[in-house]
Coordinates of C-alpha atoms in Angstrom, one line a residue:
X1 CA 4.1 -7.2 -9.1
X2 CA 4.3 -3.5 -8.0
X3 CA 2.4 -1.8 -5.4
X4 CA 0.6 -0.1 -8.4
X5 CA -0.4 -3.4 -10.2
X6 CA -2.5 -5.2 -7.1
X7 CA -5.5 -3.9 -6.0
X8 CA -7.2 -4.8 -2.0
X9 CA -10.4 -7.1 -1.4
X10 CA -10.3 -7.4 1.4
X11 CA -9.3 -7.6 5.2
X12 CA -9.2 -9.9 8.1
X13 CA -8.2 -11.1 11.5
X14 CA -6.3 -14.5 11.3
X15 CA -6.8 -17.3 14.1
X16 CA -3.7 -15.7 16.2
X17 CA -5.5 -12.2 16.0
X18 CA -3.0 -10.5 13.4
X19 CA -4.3 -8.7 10.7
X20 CA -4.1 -10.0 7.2
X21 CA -4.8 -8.4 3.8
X22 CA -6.1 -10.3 0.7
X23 CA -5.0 -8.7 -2.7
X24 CA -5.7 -9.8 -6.8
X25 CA -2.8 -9.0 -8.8
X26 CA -2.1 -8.2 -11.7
X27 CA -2.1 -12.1 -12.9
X28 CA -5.5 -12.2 -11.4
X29 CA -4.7 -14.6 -8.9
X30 CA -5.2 -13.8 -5.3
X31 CA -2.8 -13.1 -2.8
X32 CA -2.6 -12.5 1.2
X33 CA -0.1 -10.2 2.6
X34 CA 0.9 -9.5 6.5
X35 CA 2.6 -6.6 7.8
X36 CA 6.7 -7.4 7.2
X37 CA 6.0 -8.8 4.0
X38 CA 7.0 -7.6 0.8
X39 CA 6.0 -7.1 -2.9
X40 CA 8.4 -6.0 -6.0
X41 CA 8.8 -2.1 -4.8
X42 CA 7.8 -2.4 -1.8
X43 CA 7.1 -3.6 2.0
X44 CA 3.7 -3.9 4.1
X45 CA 3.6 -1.4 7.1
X46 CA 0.7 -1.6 8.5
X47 CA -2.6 -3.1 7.9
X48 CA -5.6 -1.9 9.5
X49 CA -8.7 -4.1 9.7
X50 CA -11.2 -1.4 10.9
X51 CA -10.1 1.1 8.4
X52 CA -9.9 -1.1 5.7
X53 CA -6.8 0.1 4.7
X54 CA -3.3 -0.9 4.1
X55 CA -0.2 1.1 4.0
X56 CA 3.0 0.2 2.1
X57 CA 6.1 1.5 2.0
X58 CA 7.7 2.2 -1.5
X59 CA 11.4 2.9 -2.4
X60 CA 11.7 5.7 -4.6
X61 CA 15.2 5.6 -6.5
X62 CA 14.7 9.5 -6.7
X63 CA 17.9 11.6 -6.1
X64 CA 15.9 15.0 -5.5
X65 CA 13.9 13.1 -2.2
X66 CA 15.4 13.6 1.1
X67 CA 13.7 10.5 1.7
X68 CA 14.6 6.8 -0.5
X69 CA 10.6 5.9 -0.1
X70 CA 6.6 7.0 0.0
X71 CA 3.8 5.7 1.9
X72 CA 1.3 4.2 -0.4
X73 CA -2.4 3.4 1.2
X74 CA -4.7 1.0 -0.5
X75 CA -8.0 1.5 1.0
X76 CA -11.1 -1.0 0.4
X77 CA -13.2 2.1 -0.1
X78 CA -11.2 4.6 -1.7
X79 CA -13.3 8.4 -0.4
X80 CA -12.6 9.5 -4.1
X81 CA -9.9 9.5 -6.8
X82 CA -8.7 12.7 -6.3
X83 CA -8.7 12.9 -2.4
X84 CA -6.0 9.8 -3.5
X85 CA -4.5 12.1 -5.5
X86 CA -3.9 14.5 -2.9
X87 CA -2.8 12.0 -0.6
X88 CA -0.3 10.7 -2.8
X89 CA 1.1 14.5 -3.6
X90 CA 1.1 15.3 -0.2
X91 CA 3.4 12.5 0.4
X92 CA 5.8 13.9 -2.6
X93 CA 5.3 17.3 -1.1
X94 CA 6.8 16.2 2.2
X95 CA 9.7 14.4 1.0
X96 CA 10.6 17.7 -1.3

């Protein structure tokens, strides 16, 4: 599964204190992800229980970026679907 084909429920705070992140993919099944761990495309970066928010971090096989990757955030409460959008240019826009 790609980063684009799961989709965050939710987010909690293990026993040992460390952040975990529950996703469905796209088999419907659910799955838990900590930070190090890794899906098809990508690899967890951070995952921020107060936020609600998770950020991955994509490789791009795109010779025009100076950088090999993009940060993708999945939020619980996305603000709006084009403030995503934005987000998700801005990130293009900085690696241009």
């Amino acid at each position: 599964m790609t980063v684009a084909e799961i989709a965050l429920k939710g987010v909690a705070i293990d026993p040992h204190g460390n952040p975990v992140a529950l996703f469905r993919g796209s088999d419907n099944r659910g799955y838990t992800l900590r930070v190090g761990d890794t899906v098809y495309d990508a690899r967890v970066l951070s995952i921020e229980p107060v936020h609600g928010a998770v950020v991955f971090r994509q490789q791009v096989d795109d010779p025009r970026r100076i950088k090999p990757y993009r940060d993708v955030t999945k939020r619980l409460n996305p603000v709006n679907e084009q403030e995503e959008k934005d987000e998700e240019q801005s990130d293009s826009v900085e690696g241009a």
